[in-house]
Amino acid sequence: MTDLETRPAPPRADALRRAAPALLGFAAVRALGLVALALWSGARGTSAHTLLTARWDALWYTRVAGLGYGYEVRLPNGDVHSNLAFFPLLPWLERLGAAVTPLSYADAGLAVATLASLAAAWGIFAVADRVHGRRAGVCAVLMWAVLPVGIVQSMAYSESLFTALAAWSLYAVLTGRWVTAGALASLAGLTRPVGAAVVAAVWVAAIASFVHDRRAPAADGAPAWRRALGMLLAPLGAAGYVLWVGHHTGKGPLGYLDVQAGWRNGFDGGYAFARFVGATFTSFPSALAGVGLIVGVALVVWLYVVCVRQGQPLPLLVYAGVVTALALCASSYFGSKPRLLLPAFPLLLPLAQALARLRTPRSAAILGGVAVASAVYGAFWLNGSGPP
């Protein structure tokens, strides 16, 4: 139902036992992906460890952990790439991990991502199990694991950490734990700019709950002050960092937008992405890629429409909608859009439901085949020239 209906969560021990098949399956898929990456990298003479911990965004995060903010690179075309574009929670955890263990910043980031990916898988299961049942929950986790860009879940990137915080914040909303939901949303806002999607989900759900209470008091059994406190906590992380960047750069509250502009990144409603797709039709080989992009975007939009038609809970619809809009309507880094969509796990729930209706051998065969293809693609992708 799109109207918010909350009920208490099960005891933690029972919840872990219930999620165990999903977590074991997720770990197996991730192990397969890492084996494929190691074999492919070994054949090419590259280091799988370096690809996972010390290239592209992972390198920027470790620089923040080791050097703090203020590092920037000036490109020949005049663009300025500042590490202020990267939100601080992952670097903080990398620094903490390196302080309390023998790990380097990079390896601490990999450890954080590994643990966070398991937490994310558990959170996705908890949400899907609550909405559609245990079997659909297992299928949702496995489908998230076998996504073509699933190898990012094993990198020292912030996607796994963000997805874990987002999933558990949404679960807290669904179970009426508003203060927890707000606190986790605040942490998500310290992780990635798309933390705004979690904040929006908490706020819209809380407002809907207040409106529902006017018709039927105490709809979720939570005192109004808890919902209000959750709403207050939710934006603190993102707002705090953005305001700090503005103060640090001397450019005021919107200084973070200037930082993103230095990376040629912003929100243009999808205009630049549409131009990029259109430009692929200038030759036959690239036209095939253009068709693939159009099909991919159409699939994402169709899945969201199905989510709405199936009556997913309101916070899931708001969260998935904002994540999708921010990913598709950003003005740069078009090759990274699949990765930016990785946290939008509610889009997978209709497919998880369909898979859950199949007999176990058939669903296992489908997931197994897709897992192998995803592992091979991930190894190929990371050994390519551009960032994921």
Short mmCIF file of C-alpha atoms in Angstrom, two decimals:
data_model
loop_
_atom_site.label_atom_id
_atom_site.label_comp_id
_atom_site.label_asym_id
_atom_site.label_seq_id
_atom_site.Cartn_x
_atom_site.Cartn_y
_atom_site.Cartn_z
CA MET A 1 0.00 0.00 0.00
CA THR A 2 1.29 3.49 -0.74
CA ASP A 3 -0.30 4.72 2.51
CA LEU A 4 2.21 4.26 5.30
CA GLU A 5 1.34 1.27 7.48
CA THR A 6 3.94 0.47 10.14
CA ARG A 7 4.20 -2.46 12.50
CA PRO A 8 6.91 -3.59 14.95
CA ALA A 9 10.06 -5.29 13.67
CA PRO A 10 10.82 -8.92 14.63
CA PRO A 11 13.49 -9.68 17.29
CA ARG A 12 17.03 -9.20 15.99
CA ALA A 13 18.12 -12.85 16.35
CA ASP A 14 15.06 -14.06 14.47
CA ALA A 15 15.65 -11.39 11.81
CA LEU A 16 19.23 -12.58 11.22
CA ARG A 17 18.16 -16.22 10.94
CA ARG A 18 15.46 -15.21 8.51
CA ALA A 19 17.94 -13.24 6.40
CA ALA A 20 20.69 -15.90 6.47
CA PRO A 21 19.90 -17.47 3.04
CA ALA A 22 19.96 -14.05 1.40
CA LEU A 23 23.25 -13.09 3.07
CA LEU A 24 24.92 -16.39 2.19
CA GLY A 25 23.75 -16.09 -1.40
CA PHE A 26 24.98 -12.51 -1.56
CA ALA A 27 28.40 -13.50 -0.21
CA ALA A 28 28.65 -16.30 -2.79
CA VAL A 29 27.87 -13.93 -5.67
CA ARG A 30 30.40 -11.39 -4.46
CA ALA A 31 33.05 -14.11 -4.07
CA LEU A 32 32.38 -15.22 -7.65
CA GLY A 33 32.83 -11.65 -8.85
CA LEU A 34 36.14 -11.29 -7.02
CA VAL A 35 37.45 -14.59 -8.39
CA ALA A 36 36.56 -13.50 -11.93
CA LEU A 37 38.26 -10.15 -11.36
CA ALA A 38 41.41 -11.82 -10.00
CA LEU A 39 41.62 -14.21 -12.97
CA TRP A 40 40.98 -11.50 -15.56
CA SER A 41 43.40 -9.07 -13.93
CA GLY A 42 46.04 -11.77 -13.62
CA ALA A 43 45.75 -12.56 -17.32
CA ARG A 44 46.19 -8.86 -18.16
CA GLY A 45 49.01 -8.30 -15.69
CA THR A 46 47.03 -5.83 -13.62
CA SER A 47 46.34 -5.85 -9.89
CA ALA A 48 42.82 -6.68 -8.77
CA HIS A 49 43.65 -5.21 -5.37
CA THR A 50 44.63 -1.89 -6.94
CA LEU A 51 41.47 -1.82 -9.04
CA LEU A 52 39.37 -2.30 -5.92
CA THR A 53 41.17 0.07 -3.58
CA ALA A 54 43.32 2.66 -5.32
CA ARG A 55 41.80 3.88 -8.55
CA TRP A 56 39.20 6.48 -9.50
CA ASP A 57 36.90 7.52 -6.64
CA ALA A 58 38.56 5.12 -4.19
CA LEU A 59 41.80 7.05 -4.56
CA TRP A 60 40.04 10.35 -3.84
CA TYR A 61 38.50 8.91 -0.68
CA THR A 62 41.86 7.69 0.63
CA ARG A 63 43.38 11.11 -0.09
CA VAL A 64 40.68 12.71 2.05
CA ALA A 65 41.38 10.16 4.79
CA GLY A 66 45.12 10.78 4.67
CA LEU A 67 45.40 14.46 3.78
CA GLY A 68 42.08 15.96 4.78
CA TYR A 69 40.16 18.35 2.59
CA GLY A 70 41.79 20.94 0.36
CA TYR A 71 43.48 18.75 -2.26
CA GLU A 72 42.61 19.61 -5.85
CA VAL A 73 43.74 18.91 -9.40
CA ARG A 74 43.72 21.58 -12.11
CA LEU A 75 43.15 20.14 -15.58
CA PRO A 76 44.58 21.62 -18.80
CA ASN A 77 41.09 22.83 -19.81
CA GLY A 78 40.81 24.88 -16.63
CA ASP A 79 38.51 22.56 -14.69
CA VAL A 80 39.29 22.14 -11.00
CA HIS A 81 38.71 18.75 -9.42
CA SER A 82 38.50 19.28 -5.67
CA ASN A 83 38.24 16.52 -3.08
CA LEU A 84 35.54 18.61 -1.40
CA ALA A 85 33.16 16.90 -3.85
CA PHE A 86 33.48 13.69 -1.81
CA PHE A 87 31.36 13.45 1.32
CA PRO A 88 33.21 12.60 4.53
CA LEU A 89 31.71 9.52 6.19
CA LEU A 90 33.69 6.90 4.24
CA PRO A 91 37.03 8.75 4.67
CA TRP A 92 36.30 9.12 8.38
CA LEU A 93 35.74 5.38 8.66
CA GLU A 94 38.90 4.71 6.63
CA ARG A 95 40.88 6.89 9.01
CA LEU A 96 39.33 5.15 12.02
CA GLY A 97 40.05 1.71 10.55
CA ALA A 98 43.66 2.62 9.86
CA ALA A 99 44.02 3.99 13.40
CA VAL A 100 42.77 0.88 15.20
CA THR A 101 44.12 -1.82 12.83
CA PRO A 102 47.32 -2.37 10.81
CA LEU A 103 45.38 -1.64 7.60
CA SER A 104 46.21 1.19 5.23
CA TYR A 105 43.56 3.77 4.43
CA ALA A 106 42.83 1.98 1.16
CA ASP A 107 42.49 -1.44 2.78
CA ALA A 108 40.39 0.02 5.59
CA GLY A 109 38.10 1.42 2.90
CA LEU A 110 37.85 -2.02 1.34
CA ALA A 111 37.01 -3.55 4.72
CA VAL A 112 34.34 -0.89 5.31
CA ALA A 113 32.84 -1.54 1.87
CA THR A 114 32.82 -5.31 2.45
CA LEU A 115 31.03 -5.04 5.78
CA ALA A 116 28.72 -2.34 4.45
CA SER A 117 27.74 -4.47 1.46
CA LEU A 118 26.61 -7.24 3.82
CA ALA A 119 24.72 -4.69 5.90
CA ALA A 120 23.14 -3.35 2.71
CA ALA A 121 22.13 -6.85 1.63
CA TRP A 122 20.52 -7.45 5.02
CA GLY A 123 18.73 -4.10 4.87
CA ILE A 124 17.41 -4.80 1.36
CA PHE A 125 16.19 -8.19 2.55
CA ALA A 126 14.51 -6.64 5.59
CA VAL A 127 12.64 -4.11 3.43
CA ALA A 128 11.65 -6.61 0.72
CA ASP A 129 10.67 -9.27 3.26
CA ARG A 130 8.43 -6.79 5.04
CA VAL A 131 6.75 -5.64 1.83
CA HIS A 132 6.54 -8.88 -0.18
CA GLY A 133 7.64 -11.78 2.01
CA ARG A 134 10.77 -13.80 2.69
CA ARG A 135 11.17 -15.47 -0.70
CA ALA A 136 10.92 -12.14 -2.51
CA GLY A 137 13.39 -10.72 0.00
CA VAL A 138 15.98 -13.36 -0.85
CA CYS A 139 15.43 -12.80 -4.56
CA ALA A 140 15.75 -9.01 -4.16
CA VAL A 141 19.13 -9.36 -2.45
CA LEU A 142 20.43 -11.78 -5.06
CA MET A 143 19.21 -9.57 -7.89
CA TRP A 144 21.00 -6.61 -6.32
CA ALA A 145 24.14 -8.74 -6.08
CA VAL A 146 24.06 -9.86 -9.73
CA LEU A 147 23.53 -6.43 -11.25
CA PRO A 148 26.06 -5.81 -14.05
CA VAL A 149 27.70 -3.13 -11.89
CA GLY A 150 27.61 -5.32 -8.78
CA ILE A 151 31.41 -5.40 -8.56
CA VAL A 152 31.18 -1.84 -7.17
CA GLN A 153 29.71 -3.41 -4.02
CA SER A 154 33.20 -4.89 -3.43
CA MET A 155 35.17 -1.69 -4.12
CA ALA A 156 36.39 0.95 -1.68
CA TYR A 157 33.58 3.18 -2.92
CA SER A 158 30.72 4.70 -0.93
CA GLU A 159 27.81 2.97 -2.73
CA SER A 160 27.63 0.00 -0.35
CA LEU A 161 27.85 2.19 2.74
CA PHE A 162 25.20 4.53 1.42
CA THR A 163 22.86 1.70 0.39
CA ALA A 164 23.18 0.11 3.83
CA LEU A 165 22.27 3.35 5.60
CA ALA A 166 19.44 4.06 3.15
CA ALA A 167 17.93 0.57 3.36
CA TRP A 168 17.95 0.49 7.15
CA SER A 169 16.58 4.03 7.35
CA LEU A 170 13.70 3.00 5.09
CA TYR A 171 13.16 -0.13 7.18
CA ALA A 172 13.06 2.02 10.31
CA VAL A 173 10.36 4.15 8.69
CA LEU A 174 8.36 1.04 7.79
CA THR A 175 8.59 -0.17 11.39
CA GLY A 176 7.75 3.18 12.97
CA ARG A 177 11.24 3.85 14.38
CA TRP A 178 11.35 7.49 13.41
CA VAL A 179 14.35 8.63 15.44
CA THR A 180 16.43 5.76 14.10
CA ALA A 181 15.24 6.54 10.58
CA GLY A 182 16.26 10.18 10.97
CA ALA A 183 19.66 9.35 12.42
CA LEU A 184 20.45 6.89 9.62
CA ALA A 185 19.23 9.39 7.02
CA SER A 186 21.61 11.94 8.52
CA LEU A 187 24.51 9.50 8.18
CA ALA A 188 23.46 8.72 4.61
CA GLY A 189 23.58 12.46 3.96
CA LEU A 190 27.22 12.45 5.12
CA THR A 191 28.01 9.69 2.63
CA ARG A 192 26.83 10.84 -0.81
CA PRO A 193 24.94 13.82 -2.28
CA VAL A 194 22.07 11.46 -3.09
CA GLY A 195 21.47 11.28 0.64
CA ALA A 196 18.79 13.84 -0.18
CA ALA A 197 16.70 10.87 -1.39
CA VAL A 198 16.68 9.30 2.08
CA VAL A 199 15.85 12.64 3.70
CA ALA A 200 12.96 13.10 1.26
CA ALA A 201 11.65 9.60 2.01
CA VAL A 202 11.70 10.20 5.79
CA TRP A 203 10.07 13.61 5.47
CA VAL A 204 7.31 12.55 3.07
CA ALA A 205 6.54 9.44 5.12
CA ALA A 206 6.41 11.43 8.36
CA ILE A 207 4.16 14.09 6.84
CA ALA A 208 1.88 11.37 5.44
CA SER A 209 1.78 9.80 8.90
CA PHE A 210 0.83 13.12 10.50
CA VAL A 211 -1.96 13.58 7.94
CA HIS A 212 -3.15 10.01 8.55
CA ASP A 213 -3.20 10.67 12.30
CA ARG A 214 -5.65 13.51 11.81
CA ARG A 215 -8.07 10.97 10.38
CA ALA A 216 -7.13 8.01 12.59
CA PRO A 217 -4.97 9.00 15.60
CA ALA A 218 -1.78 7.06 16.43
CA ALA A 219 -1.62 5.31 13.06
CA ASP A 220 1.78 3.75 13.83
CA GLY A 221 1.75 3.97 17.62
CA ALA A 222 4.66 6.43 17.63
CA PRO A 223 4.37 9.70 19.58
CA ALA A 224 4.27 12.73 17.32
CA TRP A 225 7.45 14.10 18.88
CA ARG A 226 9.42 11.05 17.68
CA ARG A 227 8.33 11.64 14.11
CA ALA A 228 9.19 15.33 14.46
CA LEU A 229 12.61 14.49 15.89
CA GLY A 230 13.24 12.04 13.06
CA MET A 231 12.39 14.76 10.55
CA LEU A 232 14.73 17.16 12.34
CA LEU A 233 17.64 14.71 12.39
CA ALA A 234 17.31 13.50 8.79
CA PRO A 235 18.82 16.49 6.91
CA LEU A 236 21.52 17.37 9.45
CA GLY A 237 24.31 15.33 7.85
CA ALA A 238 23.94 16.58 4.28
CA ALA A 239 23.13 20.14 5.33
CA GLY A 240 26.03 20.24 7.76
CA TYR A 241 28.59 19.16 5.18
CA VAL A 242 27.26 21.40 2.42
CA LEU A 243 27.26 24.41 4.73
CA TRP A 244 30.76 23.57 5.92
CA VAL A 245 32.00 23.41 2.31
CA GLY A 246 30.42 26.79 1.65
CA HIS A 247 32.16 28.25 4.70
CA HIS A 248 35.47 26.53 3.87
CA THR A 249 35.50 27.85 0.31
CA GLY A 250 34.17 31.26 1.27
CA LYS A 251 31.40 30.97 -1.32
CA GLY A 252 28.41 30.80 0.97
CA PRO A 253 25.70 28.17 1.40
CA LEU A 254 25.80 27.13 -2.27
CA GLY A 255 29.57 26.71 -2.42
CA TYR A 256 29.23 22.97 -2.88
CA LEU A 257 27.55 23.60 -6.23
CA ASP A 258 30.68 25.45 -7.36
CA VAL A 259 32.76 22.45 -6.32
CA GLN A 260 30.55 20.17 -8.39
CA ALA A 261 30.75 22.61 -11.30
CA GLY A 262 34.51 22.16 -11.26
CA TRP A 263 33.86 18.51 -12.03
CA ARG A 264 31.37 19.59 -14.74
CA ASN A 265 28.67 17.90 -12.73
CA GLY A 266 25.23 19.31 -11.97
CA PHE A 267 21.51 18.78 -12.45
CA ASP A 268 20.17 19.76 -15.87
CA GLY A 269 17.03 17.63 -16.10
CA GLY A 270 18.73 15.08 -18.33
CA TYR A 271 19.55 17.45 -21.21
CA ALA A 272 23.27 16.61 -21.36
CA PHE A 273 22.56 12.89 -21.09
CA ALA A 274 20.04 13.10 -23.93
CA ARG A 275 22.63 14.90 -26.07
CA PHE A 276 25.19 12.23 -25.19
CA VAL A 277 22.80 9.47 -26.24
CA GLY A 278 21.94 11.31 -29.43
CA ALA A 279 25.62 11.68 -30.30
CA THR A 280 26.07 7.91 -30.27
CA PHE A 281 23.97 7.59 -33.43
CA THR A 282 26.67 9.14 -35.62
CA SER A 283 28.13 5.74 -36.54
CA PHE A 284 26.95 2.16 -36.62
CA PRO A 285 28.99 0.66 -33.74
CA SER A 286 28.21 3.53 -31.36
CA ALA A 287 24.56 3.50 -32.46
CA LEU A 288 24.24 0.05 -30.90
CA ALA A 289 25.43 1.53 -27.62
CA GLY A 290 22.89 4.33 -28.02
CA VAL A 291 20.08 1.83 -28.49
CA GLY A 292 21.28 -0.02 -25.40
CA LEU A 293 21.22 3.20 -23.36
CA ILE A 294 17.69 4.00 -24.50
CA VAL A 295 16.52 0.49 -23.65
CA GLY A 296 18.23 0.71 -20.25
CA VAL A 297 16.60 4.03 -19.37
CA ALA A 298 13.23 2.76 -20.59
CA LEU A 299 13.61 -0.32 -18.37
CA VAL A 300 14.39 1.81 -15.32
CA VAL A 301 11.38 4.05 -15.95
CA TRP A 302 9.13 1.04 -16.58
CA LEU A 303 10.25 -0.59 -13.33
CA TYR A 304 9.43 2.57 -11.41
CA VAL A 305 5.96 2.70 -13.01
CA VAL A 306 5.40 -0.92 -12.01
CA CYS A 307 6.48 -0.09 -8.45
CA VAL A 308 3.85 2.64 -8.35
CA ARG A 309 1.15 0.40 -9.82
CA GLN A 310 1.93 -2.37 -7.34
CA GLY A 311 1.45 0.08 -4.48
CA GLN A 312 4.90 0.05 -2.94
CA PRO A 313 5.02 1.92 0.39
CA LEU A 314 5.34 5.66 -0.06
CA PRO A 315 8.87 6.02 1.40
CA LEU A 316 10.22 3.44 -1.07
CA LEU A 317 8.61 5.22 -4.01
CA VAL A 318 9.96 8.60 -2.93
CA TYR A 319 13.45 7.24 -2.31
CA ALA A 320 13.68 5.30 -5.58
CA GLY A 321 12.22 8.20 -7.53
CA VAL A 322 14.73 10.74 -6.21
CA VAL A 323 17.72 8.40 -6.67
CA THR A 324 16.64 7.66 -10.24
CA ALA A 325 16.02 11.31 -11.08
CA LEU A 326 19.39 12.42 -9.70
CA ALA A 327 21.22 9.63 -11.53
CA LEU A 328 19.60 10.14 -14.91
CA CYS A 329 19.48 13.94 -14.82
CA ALA A 330 23.07 14.63 -13.76
CA SER A 331 25.02 16.48 -16.44
CA SER A 332 28.25 14.53 -16.46
CA TYR A 333 29.96 11.14 -16.06
CA PHE A 334 27.51 9.30 -18.28
CA GLY A 335 29.43 6.03 -18.02
CA SER A 336 28.90 6.08 -14.25
CA LYS A 337 25.10 6.28 -14.39
CA PRO A 338 24.59 2.51 -13.86
CA ARG A 339 26.68 2.80 -10.70
CA LEU A 340 24.71 5.84 -9.54
CA LEU A 341 21.52 3.77 -9.87
CA LEU A 342 22.93 0.97 -7.70
CA PRO A 343 21.31 2.28 -4.47
CA ALA A 344 17.84 2.34 -6.10
CA PHE A 345 17.08 -1.19 -4.91
CA PRO A 346 13.28 -0.73 -4.64
CA LEU A 347 13.21 -0.83 -8.45
CA LEU A 348 14.20 -4.50 -8.21
CA LEU A 349 11.21 -5.52 -6.10
CA PRO A 350 8.83 -6.20 -9.03
CA LEU A 351 11.45 -8.45 -10.63
CA ALA A 352 12.11 -10.12 -7.29
CA GLN A 353 8.41 -10.86 -6.93
CA ALA A 354 8.28 -12.40 -10.39
CA LEU A 355 11.36 -14.51 -9.66
CA ALA A 356 9.98 -15.60 -6.30
CA ARG A 357 6.92 -17.07 -8.02
CA LEU A 358 9.09 -19.49 -10.01
CA ARG A 359 10.11 -22.88 -8.71
CA THR A 360 13.40 -22.88 -6.85
CA PRO A 361 15.47 -24.80 -9.47
CA ARG A 362 14.37 -22.44 -12.22
CA SER A 363 14.99 -19.25 -10.23
CA ALA A 364 18.37 -20.62 -9.09
CA ALA A 365 19.34 -21.37 -12.69
CA ILE A 366 18.39 -17.86 -13.80
CA LEU A 367 20.25 -16.18 -10.97
CA GLY A 368 23.26 -18.45 -11.41
CA GLY A 369 23.53 -17.64 -15.10
CA VAL A 370 23.18 -13.93 -14.51
CA ALA A 371 25.73 -14.09 -11.67
CA VAL A 372 28.35 -15.61 -14.00
CA ALA A 373 27.64 -13.00 -16.68
CA SER A 374 27.81 -10.22 -14.09
CA ALA A 375 31.12 -11.51 -12.71
CA VAL A 376 32.68 -11.59 -16.19
CA TYR A 377 31.33 -8.16 -17.07
CA GLY A 378 32.56 -6.70 -13.78
CA ALA A 379 36.07 -8.01 -14.41
CA PHE A 380 36.02 -6.61 -17.94
CA TRP A 381 34.59 -3.28 -16.75
CA LEU A 382 37.17 -2.63 -14.03
CA ASN A 383 40.03 -3.57 -16.36
CA GLY A 384 38.83 -0.93 -18.83
CA SER A 385 40.24 2.54 -19.25
CA GLY A 386 37.52 4.63 -17.61
CA PRO A 387 36.11 4.78 -14.10
CA PRO A 388 33.00 2.79 -13.24
#
